[in-house]
Amino acid sequence: MLFGLSWKIWINFWGFNLIWALSIFSGNEAMLWVLLLLVLHFLIITKPLVELLVVLATALLGYSIDCLLTLLGVFKFEQVQGITPIWLILLWVGFCSTLRHSLNFFSQKYLTASFAGAIAGSFTYLSAAHFGAVELLLSPVINVVVLASVWAALFPALLWLSDKSSYPDLAKNSEGVLTNDVSGKGDSYGFYSFYSGLQC
């Protein structure tokens, strides 16, 4: 463990940061590497099928919001066939794979998540625009206001959707990680033990 977090949490955290960097700097050319990282994520968790269902549900919501913002003229992607590039879909899958792991701290803390989303979410898009992965079409101030507002609602909404996929009798273990294991031991990945009857 490092700083009280398991090595799998750190893999999840740095894995997504690597996915973000590959997507922003290399786009579709890095899809194979991104897919390999996503496969690694599902290989090291205890219930990959349940994780896949939750990740796909939340990623669909996030990706739909990006498509809507693109259609509304908030930003655009250059040289793509369709509304958005394929790498954006994989990026959303990668981000949503952190919701119950390295971002588990924000679970059921929706107000805190709203503030964090407003700041980090808008900063992420501004960074992506700086590196040429996306073009922001509004004035700088309006861009920040729109992105911060969207992410102030979107991030807690994603967490809520992820939380609602769990049993209602969640308890916190000794490390403060939510789990439906009342003994407080949790599972090996330090995340929710969803649908305990579903085995992979």
Short mmCIF file of C-alpha atoms in Angstrom, two decimals:
data_model
loop_
_atom_site.label_atom_id
_atom_site.label_comp_id
_atom_site.label_asym_id
_atom_site.label_seq_id
_atom_site.Cartn_x
_atom_site.Cartn_y
_atom_site.Cartn_z
CA MET A 1 0.00 0.00 0.00
CA LEU A 2 1.09 3.57 -0.68
CA PHE A 3 -0.38 6.52 1.24
CA GLY A 4 -3.02 4.15 2.60
CA LEU A 5 -4.21 3.08 -0.87
CA SER A 6 -3.83 -0.35 -2.42
CA TRP A 7 -1.62 -0.86 -5.45
CA LYS A 8 -4.70 -1.62 -7.54
CA ILE A 9 -6.13 1.82 -6.77
CA TRP A 10 -2.86 3.39 -7.92
CA ILE A 11 -2.93 1.29 -11.09
CA ASN A 12 -6.47 2.52 -11.71
CA PHE A 13 -5.48 6.16 -11.12
CA TRP A 14 -2.33 6.19 -13.24
CA GLY A 15 -3.90 3.91 -15.82
CA PHE A 16 -6.58 6.46 -16.57
CA ASN A 17 -4.05 9.28 -16.68
CA LEU A 18 -2.12 7.26 -19.26
CA ILE A 19 -5.33 6.65 -21.23
CA TRP A 20 -6.04 10.40 -21.17
CA ALA A 21 -2.54 11.25 -22.40
CA LEU A 22 -2.62 8.63 -25.16
CA SER A 23 -6.04 9.80 -26.31
CA ILE A 24 -5.23 13.51 -26.28
CA PHE A 25 -1.78 13.29 -27.88
CA SER A 26 -2.24 10.35 -30.26
CA GLY A 27 -5.99 10.10 -30.83
CA ASN A 28 -7.18 7.07 -32.76
CA GLU A 29 -3.60 5.95 -33.36
CA ALA A 30 -3.34 4.95 -29.70
CA MET A 31 -6.60 2.99 -29.58
CA LEU A 32 -4.85 -0.38 -29.34
CA TRP A 33 -2.85 0.71 -26.29
CA VAL A 34 -5.94 2.22 -24.70
CA LEU A 35 -7.87 -1.00 -25.28
CA LEU A 36 -5.06 -3.01 -23.68
CA LEU A 37 -5.18 -0.78 -20.60
CA LEU A 38 -8.94 -1.16 -20.37
CA VAL A 39 -8.63 -4.94 -20.66
CA LEU A 40 -6.06 -4.87 -17.85
CA HIS A 41 -8.55 -2.99 -15.69
CA PHE A 42 -11.20 -5.66 -16.14
CA LEU A 43 -8.71 -8.47 -15.58
CA ILE A 44 -7.62 -7.33 -12.13
CA ILE A 45 -11.03 -6.71 -10.57
CA THR A 46 -13.10 -9.36 -8.87
CA LYS A 47 -16.37 -8.98 -10.79
CA PRO A 48 -15.58 -7.70 -14.27
CA LEU A 49 -19.04 -8.31 -15.74
CA VAL A 50 -20.72 -6.12 -13.13
CA GLU A 51 -18.01 -3.49 -13.59
CA LEU A 52 -18.52 -3.57 -17.35
CA LEU A 53 -22.26 -2.98 -17.05
CA VAL A 54 -21.82 0.00 -14.73
CA VAL A 55 -18.96 1.47 -16.77
CA LEU A 56 -20.92 1.23 -20.01
CA ALA A 57 -24.00 2.84 -18.45
CA THR A 58 -22.08 5.79 -17.05
CA ALA A 59 -19.86 6.14 -20.13
CA LEU A 60 -22.95 6.27 -22.33
CA LEU A 61 -24.28 9.19 -20.27
CA GLY A 62 -21.00 11.09 -20.38
CA TYR A 63 -20.40 10.47 -24.07
CA SER A 64 -23.97 11.56 -24.88
CA ILE A 65 -23.34 14.87 -23.11
CA ASP A 66 -20.19 15.41 -25.17
CA CYS A 67 -22.12 14.66 -28.35
CA LEU A 68 -24.79 17.16 -27.31
CA LEU A 69 -22.21 19.85 -26.57
CA THR A 70 -20.63 19.19 -29.96
CA LEU A 71 -23.97 19.53 -31.74
CA LEU A 72 -24.70 22.74 -29.81
CA GLY A 73 -21.43 24.24 -31.02
CA VAL A 74 -19.58 24.38 -27.72
CA PHE A 75 -16.59 22.53 -29.18
CA LYS A 76 -15.67 20.43 -32.21
CA PHE A 77 -13.19 17.78 -33.25
CA GLU A 78 -11.17 18.17 -36.42
CA GLN A 79 -11.06 15.56 -39.19
CA VAL A 80 -13.55 13.10 -37.77
CA GLN A 81 -16.21 11.04 -39.45
CA GLY A 82 -19.34 11.56 -37.43
CA ILE A 83 -19.89 13.75 -34.39
CA THR A 84 -16.87 12.72 -32.34
CA PRO A 85 -13.72 10.61 -32.80
CA ILE A 86 -13.61 7.00 -31.65
CA TRP A 87 -10.94 7.75 -29.07
CA LEU A 88 -13.42 9.89 -27.15
CA ILE A 89 -15.63 6.85 -26.57
CA LEU A 90 -12.69 4.89 -25.17
CA LEU A 91 -11.68 7.87 -23.07
CA TRP A 92 -15.11 7.92 -21.47
CA VAL A 93 -14.91 4.19 -20.77
CA GLY A 94 -11.54 4.79 -19.14
CA PHE A 95 -12.83 7.66 -17.02
CA CYS A 96 -15.89 5.76 -15.86
CA SER A 97 -13.68 2.85 -14.83
CA THR A 98 -12.36 5.14 -12.07
CA LEU A 99 -15.71 6.03 -10.52
CA ARG A 100 -15.78 3.09 -8.10
CA HIS A 101 -12.04 2.89 -7.60
CA SER A 102 -9.62 5.82 -7.57
CA LEU A 103 -12.56 8.28 -7.54
CA ASN A 104 -14.47 6.28 -4.94
CA PHE A 105 -13.75 9.06 -2.41
CA PHE A 106 -16.52 11.12 -4.03
CA SER A 107 -19.13 8.37 -3.79
CA GLN A 108 -22.31 9.71 -2.14
CA LYS A 109 -20.57 13.08 -1.61
CA TYR A 110 -22.43 14.76 -4.42
CA LEU A 111 -21.93 18.36 -3.34
CA THR A 112 -18.18 17.85 -3.05
CA ALA A 113 -18.24 16.04 -6.39
CA SER A 114 -20.06 18.98 -7.95
CA PHE A 115 -17.33 21.43 -6.95
CA ALA A 116 -14.60 19.02 -8.00
CA GLY A 117 -16.31 18.37 -11.31
CA ALA A 118 -16.70 22.06 -12.07
CA ILE A 119 -12.99 22.69 -11.52
CA ALA A 120 -11.36 19.51 -12.81
CA GLY A 121 -13.82 18.93 -15.63
CA SER A 122 -13.43 22.37 -17.19
CA PHE A 123 -9.65 22.26 -16.68
CA THR A 124 -9.46 18.93 -18.50
CA TYR A 125 -11.24 20.30 -21.58
CA LEU A 126 -9.12 23.45 -21.56
CA SER A 127 -6.01 21.27 -21.39
CA ALA A 128 -7.25 19.10 -24.26
CA ALA A 129 -7.89 22.23 -26.31
CA HIS A 130 -4.42 23.56 -25.50
CA PHE A 131 -2.89 20.38 -26.91
CA GLY A 132 -5.07 20.50 -30.02
CA ALA A 133 -7.31 17.50 -29.31
CA VAL A 134 -10.48 19.61 -29.40
CA GLU A 135 -11.37 23.12 -30.51
CA LEU A 136 -13.43 25.26 -28.14
CA LEU A 137 -15.76 27.47 -30.16
CA LEU A 138 -16.98 29.98 -27.58
CA SER A 139 -15.18 32.86 -25.91
CA PRO A 140 -12.75 31.84 -23.14
CA VAL A 141 -14.99 33.04 -20.31
CA ILE A 142 -18.14 31.46 -21.73
CA ASN A 143 -16.25 28.23 -22.38
CA VAL A 144 -15.23 28.01 -18.74
CA VAL A 145 -18.72 28.86 -17.49
CA VAL A 146 -20.41 26.30 -19.75
CA LEU A 147 -17.94 23.49 -19.07
CA ALA A 148 -17.88 24.15 -15.33
CA SER A 149 -21.67 24.19 -15.19
CA VAL A 150 -21.99 20.99 -17.18
CA TRP A 151 -19.44 19.13 -15.08
CA ALA A 152 -20.85 20.45 -11.82
CA ALA A 153 -23.95 18.45 -12.71
CA LEU A 154 -22.42 15.62 -14.74
CA PHE A 155 -19.82 14.33 -12.29
CA PRO A 156 -22.24 13.84 -9.37
CA ALA A 157 -24.77 12.40 -11.84
CA LEU A 158 -22.24 9.79 -12.94
CA LEU A 159 -21.45 8.95 -9.33
CA TRP A 160 -25.15 8.72 -8.49
CA LEU A 161 -25.74 6.36 -11.39
CA SER A 162 -22.80 4.23 -10.26
CA ASP A 163 -23.97 4.29 -6.64
CA LYS A 164 -27.50 3.28 -7.58
CA SER A 165 -26.12 0.16 -9.22
CA SER A 166 -25.19 -1.17 -5.78
CA TYR A 167 -27.19 -2.77 -3.05
CA PRO A 168 -28.87 -0.26 -0.70
CA ASP A 169 -27.29 -1.77 2.42
CA LEU A 170 -23.83 -0.33 1.84
CA ALA A 171 -21.46 -0.04 4.77
CA LYS A 172 -17.99 1.46 5.05
CA ASN A 173 -15.03 -0.72 5.86
CA SER A 174 -12.10 0.25 8.03
CA GLU A 175 -10.51 2.20 5.17
CA GLY A 176 -13.66 4.19 4.49
CA VAL A 177 -14.43 2.28 1.31
CA LEU A 178 -18.07 1.53 0.62
CA THR A 179 -18.95 -2.14 0.49
CA ASN A 180 -21.95 -4.37 1.09
CA ASP A 181 -19.76 -6.64 3.20
CA VAL A 182 -20.94 -5.86 6.73
CA SER A 183 -17.82 -7.43 8.13
CA GLY A 184 -15.93 -4.41 6.84
CA LYS A 185 -13.42 -6.42 4.84
CA GLY A 186 -14.65 -5.32 1.43
CA ASP A 187 -13.15 -6.86 -1.68
CA SER A 188 -9.68 -6.98 -3.12
CA TYR A 189 -10.09 -3.86 -5.25
CA GLY A 190 -11.46 -1.66 -2.50
CA PHE A 191 -14.73 -0.91 -4.29
CA TYR A 192 -18.40 -1.81 -4.08
CA SER A 193 -19.23 -5.50 -4.13
CA PHE A 194 -22.16 -5.10 -6.50
CA TYR A 195 -24.75 -7.78 -7.02
CA SER A 196 -23.01 -10.42 -4.96
CA GLY A 197 -24.96 -13.18 -6.65
CA LEU A 198 -23.51 -12.32 -10.05
CA GLN A 199 -20.31 -14.24 -10.64
CA CYS A 200 -17.99 -14.05 -13.61
#
